[in-house]
PDB file of C-alpha atoms in Angstrom:
ATOM      1  CA  ASP A   1       4.359  18.719  -3.080  1.00 49.00           C
ATOM      2  CA  THR A   2       6.090  15.871  -3.817  1.00 71.00           C
ATOM      3  CA  GLY A   3       3.925  13.313  -2.620  1.00 91.00           C
ATOM      4  CA  VAL A   4       0.336  12.046  -1.297  1.00 94.00           C
ATOM      5  CA  SER A   5       0.014  14.288   2.095  1.00 95.00           C
ATOM      6  CA  GLN A   6      -3.126  13.771   4.037  1.00 96.00           C
ATOM      7  CA  ASP A   7      -4.365  14.914   7.283  1.00 96.00           C
ATOM      8  CA  PRO A   8      -4.991  14.711   9.852  1.00 97.00           C
ATOM      9  CA  ARG A   9      -2.028  12.810  11.071  1.00 95.00           C
ATOM     10  CA  HIS A  10      -3.579  11.833  14.463  1.00 96.00           C
ATOM     11  CA  LYS A  11      -7.444  12.124  15.366  1.00 97.00           C
ATOM     12  CA  ILE A  12      -8.707  10.620  18.464  1.00 98.00           C
ATOM     13  CA  THR A  13     -12.832  11.178  18.973  1.00 97.00           C
ATOM     14  CA  LYS A  14     -15.286   9.178  21.014  1.00 97.00           C
ATOM     15  CA  ARG A  15     -17.509   6.544  19.644  1.00 97.00           C
ATOM     16  CA  GLY A  16     -20.138   8.261  18.103  1.00 97.00           C
ATOM     17  CA  GLN A  17     -18.465  11.158  16.981  1.00 98.00           C
ATOM     18  CA  ASN A  18     -18.132  11.562  12.896  1.00 98.00           C
ATOM     19  CA  VAL A  19     -14.706  12.274  11.530  1.00 98.00           C
ATOM     20  CA  THR A  20     -13.130  13.349   8.046  1.00 98.00           C
ATOM     21  CA  PHE A  21      -9.743  12.750   6.487  1.00 98.00           C
ATOM     22  CA  ARG A  22      -8.173  14.680   3.889  1.00 98.00           C
ATOM     23  CA  CYS A  23      -5.959  13.891   1.188  1.00 97.00           C
ATOM     24  CA  ASP A  24      -3.842  15.694  -1.240  1.00 97.00           C
ATOM     25  CA  PRO A  25      -2.737  13.174  -4.257  1.00 96.00           C
ATOM     26  CA  ILE A  26       0.224  13.462  -6.276  1.00 93.00           C
ATOM     27  CA  SER A  27      -0.368  16.780  -8.764  1.00 90.00           C
ATOM     28  CA  GLU A  28      -1.766  15.341 -11.451  1.00 86.00           C
ATOM     29  CA  HIS A  29      -2.421  11.835 -10.783  1.00 90.00           C
ATOM     30  CA  ASN A  30      -5.537  10.904 -11.706  1.00 91.00           C
ATOM     31  CA  ARG A  31      -6.231   7.830  -9.260  1.00 92.00           C
ATOM     32  CA  LEU A  32      -6.499   7.726  -6.081  1.00 95.00           C
ATOM     33  CA  TYR A  33      -7.383   5.130  -3.317  1.00 95.00           C
ATOM     34  CA  TRP A  34      -7.921   4.489   0.202  1.00 97.00           C
ATOM     35  CA  TYR A  35      -6.775   2.205   1.987  1.00 96.00           C
ATOM     36  CA  ARG A  36      -7.465   0.681   5.739  1.00 97.00           C
ATOM     37  CA  GLN A  37      -4.541  -0.875   8.104  1.00 96.00           C
ATOM     38  CA  THR A  38      -4.719  -2.436  11.282  1.00 95.00           C
ATOM     39  CA  LEU A  39      -2.164  -3.193  13.600  1.00 90.00           C
ATOM     40  CA  GLY A  40      -0.206  -5.745  12.507  1.00 89.00           C
ATOM     41  CA  GLN A  41      -2.018  -6.310   8.901  1.00 93.00           C
ATOM     42  CA  GLY A  42      -1.536  -5.164   5.561  1.00 94.00           C
ATOM     43  CA  PRO A  43      -3.351  -2.328   3.803  1.00 95.00           C
ATOM     44  CA  GLU A  44      -6.699  -3.325   2.670  1.00 94.00           C
ATOM     45  CA  PHE A  45      -8.740  -1.977  -0.244  1.00 93.00           C
ATOM     46  CA  LEU A  46     -11.483   0.437   0.552  1.00 95.00           C
ATOM     47  CA  THR A  47     -12.091   2.757  -2.930  1.00 95.00           C
ATOM     48  CA  TYR A  48     -10.652   3.868  -5.425  1.00 93.00           C
ATOM     49  CA  PHE A  49     -11.834   7.549  -7.819  1.00 94.00           C
ATOM     50  CA  GLN A  50     -10.878   7.549 -11.801  1.00 92.00           C
ATOM     51  CA  ASN A  51     -10.624  11.676 -11.506  1.00 92.00           C
ATOM     52  CA  GLU A  52     -14.012  12.726  -9.807  1.00 93.00           C
ATOM     53  CA  ALA A  53     -15.633   9.462 -10.113  1.00 93.00           C
ATOM     54  CA  GLN A  54     -15.847   6.657  -7.388  1.00 92.00           C
ATOM     55  CA  LEU A  55     -14.986   2.887  -9.323  1.00 90.00           C
ATOM     56  CA  GLU A  56     -15.480   0.758  -6.807  1.00 88.00           C
ATOM     57  CA  LYS A  57     -15.954   0.391  -3.040  1.00 90.00           C
ATOM     58  CA  SER A  58     -14.623  -2.677  -1.094  1.00 90.00           C
ATOM     59  CA  ARG A  59     -17.811  -4.305   0.810  1.00 89.00           C
ATOM     60  CA  LEU A  60     -15.510  -2.884   4.084  1.00 86.00           C
ATOM     61  CA  LEU A  61     -16.698   0.509   3.348  1.00 88.00           C
ATOM     62  CA  SER A  62     -20.300   0.462   5.298  1.00 90.00           C
ATOM     63  CA  ASP A  63     -22.863   2.474   4.670  1.00 93.00           C
ATOM     64  CA  ARG A  64     -21.303   5.187   7.931  1.00 96.00           C
ATOM     65  CA  PHE A  65     -18.405   5.714   5.556  1.00 96.00           C
ATOM     66  CA  SER A  66     -18.518   7.945   2.567  1.00 96.00           C
ATOM     67  CA  ALA A  67     -15.642   9.429   0.701  1.00 97.00           C
ATOM     68  CA  GLU A  68     -15.440  11.828  -2.484  1.00 96.00           C
ATOM     69  CA  ARG A  69     -13.246  13.548  -5.096  1.00 96.00           C
ATOM     70  CA  PRO A  70     -15.607  16.660  -6.040  1.00 90.00           C
ATOM     71  CA  LYS A  71     -13.073  17.902  -8.921  1.00 87.00           C
ATOM     72  CA  GLY A  72     -10.428  15.338  -9.790  1.00 85.00           C
ATOM     73  CA  SER A  73      -7.863  16.779  -7.097  1.00 90.00           C
ATOM     74  CA  PHE A  74      -8.093  16.156  -3.099  1.00 96.00           C
ATOM     75  CA  SER A  75     -10.357  13.928  -1.699  1.00 97.00           C
ATOM     76  CA  THR A  76     -12.163  13.309   1.982  1.00 98.00           C
ATOM     77  CA  LEU A  77     -12.790  10.193   3.707  1.00 98.00           C
ATOM     78  CA  GLU A  78     -15.717  10.871   6.125  1.00 98.00           C
ATOM     79  CA  ILE A  79     -16.974   8.488   8.838  1.00 97.00           C
ATOM     80  CA  GLN A  80     -19.880   9.104  10.356  1.00 97.00           C
ATOM     81  CA  ARG A  81     -21.005   7.594  13.769  1.00 97.00           C
ATOM     82  CA  THR A  82     -17.582   6.169  14.902  1.00 97.00           C
ATOM     83  CA  GLU A  83     -17.198   3.155  16.414  1.00 96.00           C
ATOM     84  CA  GLN A  84     -14.557   1.445  18.180  1.00 95.00           C
ATOM     85  CA  GLY A  85     -13.747  -1.288  15.246  1.00 95.00           C
ATOM     86  CA  ASP A  86     -12.463   1.622  13.146  1.00 97.00           C
ATOM     87  CA  SER A  87      -9.903   2.235  14.669  1.00 97.00           C
ATOM     88  CA  ALA A  88      -7.244   2.017  12.263  1.00 97.00           C
ATOM     89  CA  MET A  89      -4.956   4.255   9.925  1.00 96.00           C
ATOM     90  CA  TYR A  90      -6.386   5.509   6.755  1.00 97.00           C
ATOM     91  CA  LEU A  91      -4.155   5.563   3.922  1.00 96.00           C
ATOM     92  CA  CYS A  92      -4.398   7.454   0.768  1.00 96.00           C
ATOM     93  CA  ALA A  93      -2.686   7.105  -2.395  1.00 95.00           C
ATOM     94  CA  SER A  94      -2.283   7.777  -5.981  1.00 93.00           C
ATOM     95  CA  SER A  95      -1.077   6.797  -9.039  1.00 90.00           C
ATOM     96  CA  LEU A  96      -1.189   7.952 -12.654  1.00 87.00           C
ATOM     97  CA  THR A  97      -2.460   6.396 -16.094  1.00 79.00           C
ATOM     98  CA  GLY A  98      -3.046   6.234 -18.946  1.00 72.00           C
ATOM     99  CA  ARG A  99      -0.430   7.137 -21.890  1.00 62.00           C
ATOM    100  CA  ARG A 100       0.768  10.162 -20.034  1.00 60.00           C
ATOM    101  CA  ALA A 101       1.995   6.884 -17.523  1.00 58.00           C
ATOM    102  CA  GLN A 102       4.105   5.341 -19.709  1.00 60.00           C
ATOM    103  CA  GLY A 103       6.551   3.151 -17.903  1.00 59.00           C
ATOM    104  CA  SER A 104       5.101   4.024 -14.187  1.00 58.00           C
ATOM    105  CA  GLY A 105       1.896   3.094 -14.511  1.00 61.00           C
ATOM    106  CA  ASN A 106       0.262   0.804 -11.891  1.00 68.00           C
ATOM    107  CA  THR A 107       2.668   1.963  -9.572  1.00 83.00           C
ATOM    108  CA  ILE A 108       0.652   3.603  -6.333  1.00 89.00           C
ATOM    109  CA  TYR A 109       2.171   5.668  -4.118  1.00 91.00           C
ATOM    110  CA  PHE A 110       1.106   6.381  -0.473  1.00 93.00           C
ATOM    111  CA  GLY A 111       0.943   8.880   1.715  1.00 93.00           C
ATOM    112  CA  GLU A 112       2.026   8.931   5.752  1.00 92.00           C
ATOM    113  CA  GLY A 113      -2.233   7.673   6.616  1.00 94.00           C
ATOM    114  CA  SER A 114      -4.190   9.324   9.229  1.00 96.00           C
ATOM    115  CA  TRP A 115      -4.257   7.254  12.303  1.00 96.00           C
ATOM    116  CA  LEU A 116      -7.866   7.166  14.050  1.00 98.00           C
ATOM    117  CA  THR A 117      -8.463   5.995  17.462  1.00 97.00           C
ATOM    118  CA  VAL A 118     -12.223   5.660  18.365  1.00 97.00           C
ATOM    119  CA  VAL A 119     -12.373   6.166  22.629  1.00 96.00           C
TER     120      VAL A 119
ATOM    121  CA  ALA B   1      -8.937 -14.925  -6.206  1.00 79.00           C
ATOM    122  CA  GLN B   2      -5.333 -13.243  -5.400  1.00 88.00           C
ATOM    123  CA  LYS B   3      -3.315 -13.321  -2.333  1.00 94.00           C
ATOM    124  CA  VAL B   4       0.149 -12.566  -0.899  1.00 96.00           C
ATOM    125  CA  THR B   5       1.569 -14.750   1.446  1.00 97.00           C
ATOM    126  CA  GLN B   6       4.722 -13.523   3.668  1.00 97.00           C
ATOM    127  CA  ALA B   7       5.810 -16.521   5.849  1.00 95.00           C
ATOM    128  CA  GLN B   8       8.056 -14.620   7.938  1.00 97.00           C
ATOM    129  CA  THR B   9       6.408 -12.743  10.669  1.00 96.00           C
ATOM    130  CA  GLU B  10       9.543 -10.698  12.011  1.00 97.00           C
ATOM    131  CA  ILE B  11      12.985 -11.224  11.261  1.00 97.00           C
ATOM    132  CA  SER B  12      16.009  -9.657  13.634  1.00 97.00           C
ATOM    133  CA  VAL B  13      19.264  -9.951  12.099  1.00 97.00           C
ATOM    134  CA  VAL B  14      22.937  -8.178  13.352  1.00 97.00           C
ATOM    135  CA  GLU B  15      23.928  -4.815  11.206  1.00 97.00           C
ATOM    136  CA  LYS B  16      25.878  -5.763   8.144  1.00 97.00           C
ATOM    137  CA  GLU B  17      23.952  -9.412   7.537  1.00 97.00           C
ATOM    138  CA  ASP B  18      21.965 -10.379   4.608  1.00 97.00           C
ATOM    139  CA  VAL B  19      18.529 -10.831   4.904  1.00 97.00           C
ATOM    140  CA  THR B  20      15.886 -12.206   2.341  1.00 97.00           C
ATOM    141  CA  LEU B  21      12.763 -11.645   2.831  1.00 98.00           C
ATOM    142  CA  ASP B  22      10.166 -14.022   1.448  1.00 97.00           C
ATOM    143  CA  CYS B  23       7.050 -13.868  -0.841  1.00 98.00           C
ATOM    144  CA  VAL B  24       4.921 -15.901  -2.379  1.00 98.00           C
ATOM    145  CA  TYR B  25       1.555 -14.980  -4.976  1.00 97.00           C
ATOM    146  CA  GLU B  26      -1.336 -16.171  -5.966  1.00 95.00           C
ATOM    147  CA  THR B  27      -3.058 -15.077  -8.995  1.00 92.00           C
ATOM    148  CA  ARG B  28      -5.240 -16.171 -12.254  1.00 89.00           C
ATOM    149  CA  ASP B  29      -4.301 -13.296 -14.011  1.00 88.00           C
ATOM    150  CA  THR B  30      -1.341 -13.602 -16.598  1.00 87.00           C
ATOM    151  CA  THR B  31      -0.545  -9.918 -16.532  1.00 87.00           C
ATOM    152  CA  TYR B  32       0.228  -8.680 -12.860  1.00 90.00           C
ATOM    153  CA  TYR B  33       2.176  -6.049 -11.327  1.00 89.00           C
ATOM    154  CA  LEU B  34       4.456  -7.097  -8.113  1.00 92.00           C
ATOM    155  CA  PHE B  35       5.347  -4.175  -5.842  1.00 93.00           C
ATOM    156  CA  TRP B  36       7.469  -4.266  -2.507  1.00 96.00           C
ATOM    157  CA  TYR B  37       7.082  -1.500   0.216  1.00 96.00           C
ATOM    158  CA  LYS B  38       8.721  -0.354   3.036  1.00 96.00           C
ATOM    159  CA  GLN B  39       6.632   1.120   5.756  1.00 95.00           C
ATOM    160  CA  PRO B  40       9.000   2.723   8.956  1.00 93.00           C
ATOM    161  CA  PRO B  41       7.487   3.522  12.088  1.00 88.00           C
ATOM    162  CA  SER B  42       5.971   6.581  10.956  1.00 85.00           C
ATOM    163  CA  GLY B  43       3.407   5.399   8.924  1.00 87.00           C
ATOM    164  CA  GLU B  44       4.407   6.145   5.818  1.00 88.00           C
ATOM    165  CA  LEU B  45       4.609   3.387   2.615  1.00 92.00           C
ATOM    166  CA  VAL B  46       7.475   3.845   0.743  1.00 93.00           C
ATOM    167  CA  PHE B  47       7.954   2.016  -2.910  1.00 92.00           C
ATOM    168  CA  LEU B  48      10.386   0.259  -3.827  1.00 94.00           C
ATOM    169  CA  ILE B  49       9.829  -1.881  -6.622  1.00 90.00           C
ATOM    170  CA  ARG B  50       7.448  -2.571  -9.755  1.00 89.00           C
ATOM    171  CA  ARG B  51       7.734  -5.458 -11.609  1.00 89.00           C
ATOM    172  CA  ASN B  52       5.653  -6.964 -14.053  1.00 86.00           C
ATOM    173  CA  SER B  53       4.983 -10.775 -15.034  1.00 89.00           C
ATOM    174  CA  PHE B  54       6.334 -10.476 -18.096  1.00 87.00           C
ATOM    175  CA  ASP B  55       9.851  -9.788 -17.156  1.00 84.00           C
ATOM    176  CA  GLU B  56      11.637 -12.152 -14.844  1.00 82.00           C
ATOM    177  CA  GLN B  57      14.752 -10.570 -15.122  1.00 81.00           C
ATOM    178  CA  ASN B  58      15.945  -9.806 -11.256  1.00 83.00           C
ATOM    179  CA  GLU B  59      16.912  -6.900 -10.177  1.00 84.00           C
ATOM    180  CA  ILE B  60      19.943  -4.562  -7.762  1.00 85.00           C
ATOM    181  CA  SER B  61      19.335  -1.304  -7.061  1.00 87.00           C
ATOM    182  CA  GLY B  62      22.523  -0.497  -4.214  1.00 92.00           C
ATOM    183  CA  ARG B  63      22.282  -3.024  -1.382  1.00 94.00           C
ATOM    184  CA  TYR B  64      18.344  -3.909  -2.451  1.00 94.00           C
ATOM    185  CA  SER B  65      18.031  -7.170  -4.553  1.00 93.00           C
ATOM    186  CA  TRP B  66      14.843  -9.265  -6.130  1.00 93.00           C
ATOM    187  CA  ASN B  67      14.608 -12.363  -7.169  1.00 94.00           C
ATOM    188  CA  PHE B  68      11.530 -12.718  -9.288  1.00 94.00           C
ATOM    189  CA  GLN B  69      10.638 -16.619 -10.265  1.00 93.00           C
ATOM    190  CA  LYS B  70       7.530 -17.637 -11.584  1.00 92.00           C
ATOM    191  CA  SER B  71       7.601 -21.339 -11.983  1.00 93.00           C
ATOM    192  CA  THR B  72       7.204 -21.135  -8.323  1.00 95.00           C
ATOM    193  CA  SER B  73       5.518 -17.363  -7.336  1.00 95.00           C
ATOM    194  CA  SER B  74       8.136 -15.963  -5.896  1.00 96.00           C
ATOM    195  CA  PHE B  75       9.544 -12.459  -5.264  1.00 96.00           C
ATOM    196  CA  ASN B  76      11.952 -12.430  -2.656  1.00 96.00           C
ATOM    197  CA  PHE B  77      13.753  -9.263  -1.577  1.00 96.00           C
ATOM    198  CA  THR B  78      17.181  -9.368  -0.255  1.00 96.00           C
ATOM    199  CA  ILE B  79      19.261  -6.573   1.827  1.00 96.00           C
ATOM    200  CA  THR B  80      22.741  -7.085   2.022  1.00 96.00           C
ATOM    201  CA  ALA B  81      24.767  -5.628   4.577  1.00 97.00           C
ATOM    202  CA  SER B  82      21.893  -4.430   6.128  1.00 97.00           C
ATOM    203  CA  GLN B  83      21.831  -1.126   8.149  1.00 97.00           C
ATOM    204  CA  VAL B  84      19.801  -0.353  11.622  1.00 96.00           C
ATOM    205  CA  VAL B  85      17.788   2.607   8.859  1.00 95.00           C
ATOM    206  CA  ASP B  86      16.631  -1.068   7.255  1.00 96.00           C
ATOM    207  CA  SER B  87      14.696  -1.760  10.348  1.00 97.00           C
ATOM    208  CA  ALA B  88      11.043  -1.559   9.073  1.00 97.00           C
ATOM    209  CA  VAL B  89       7.736  -3.901   8.088  1.00 97.00           C
ATOM    210  CA  TYR B  90       7.882  -4.683   4.671  1.00 98.00           C
ATOM    211  CA  PHE B  91       5.190  -5.672   2.238  1.00 98.00           C
ATOM    212  CA  CYS B  92       4.514  -7.752  -0.987  1.00 97.00           C
ATOM    213  CA  ALA B  93       1.775  -7.059  -3.058  1.00 95.00           C
ATOM    214  CA  LEU B  94      -0.001  -8.061  -6.151  1.00 93.00           C
ATOM    215  CA  ASN B  95      -1.943  -6.067  -8.281  1.00 88.00           C
ATOM    216  CA  SER B  96      -3.232  -8.205 -11.519  1.00 79.00           C
ATOM    217  CA  GLY B  97      -4.970  -7.053 -14.925  1.00 64.00           C
ATOM    218  CA  GLY B  98      -8.045  -7.764 -14.078  1.00 59.00           C
ATOM    219  CA  SER B  99      -8.308  -5.368 -10.848  1.00 58.00           C
ATOM    220  CA  ASN B 100      -5.300  -3.364 -12.182  1.00 62.00           C
ATOM    221  CA  TYR B 101      -6.744  -0.569  -9.654  1.00 69.00           C
ATOM    222  CA  LYS B 102      -6.142  -1.806  -6.226  1.00 82.00           C
ATOM    223  CA  LEU B 103      -3.371  -4.148  -4.379  1.00 90.00           C
ATOM    224  CA  THR B 104      -3.602  -7.313  -2.239  1.00 93.00           C
ATOM    225  CA  PHE B 105      -0.974  -6.851   0.356  1.00 96.00           C
ATOM    226  CA  GLY B 106       0.621  -9.586   2.384  1.00 96.00           C
ATOM    227  CA  LYS B 107       0.800  -9.164   6.252  1.00 96.00           C
ATOM    228  CA  GLY B 108       4.063  -7.513   6.221  1.00 97.00           C
ATOM    229  CA  THR B 109       7.403  -8.530   7.770  1.00 98.00           C
ATOM    230  CA  LEU B 110       8.883  -7.178  10.324  1.00 97.00           C
ATOM    231  CA  LEU B 111      12.617  -6.437  10.378  1.00 98.00           C
ATOM    232  CA  THR B 112      14.665  -5.717  12.862  1.00 97.00           C
ATOM    233  CA  VAL B 113      18.275  -4.876  12.388  1.00 97.00           C
ATOM    234  CA  ASN B 114      19.819  -4.767  15.511  1.00 96.00           C
ATOM    235  CA  PRO B 115      23.731  -2.759  15.888  1.00 95.00           C
TER     236      PRO B 115
END
């Protein structure tokens, strides 16, 4: 396991359905992030976890979105009652902070993303 | 507020040409980090470089080089002798000390290298 992995890579769903994405960060990384990227734009921050604690949520994260990281390892991002505007790529990332990070601190590594299409 | 501007939306070059991707940033923090990421068609954001605000030394890694100038708030990226495999969207991003948990990205520059 050398990188951030996400599943599924692609998801097509009907409007109103719920979807869940999973992210496995780089082993021992204590921070985990979710970003959203739409066509022609750079990724936008959604939320992040320090170990199992969710420390910040962007205003982009409506109440239909919920993210968890129950044991401080993998994370899930659930979208309830999907809307067409939710169609985007959802990127997960991780980083190592604190003493163990040394020179690599603040470097955020991304996964391949999960493409969501709501029809 | 933080902001990253990549004024070049698309660039097209012929293989072996040199190309420079521009990045201008805004932040009020004195401690910050700048990044470049490459996003090929597969979608993964590939980390290329991180530079902190106290280190203005330019860096070279193979065909890649970066020019960081605090005086103009710029962090430009040059690819020398471009190759078709360099074709991708390149993002510049900023992470400042006050909110070191998140990156602010520019809109990206689509680089196409033609054979």
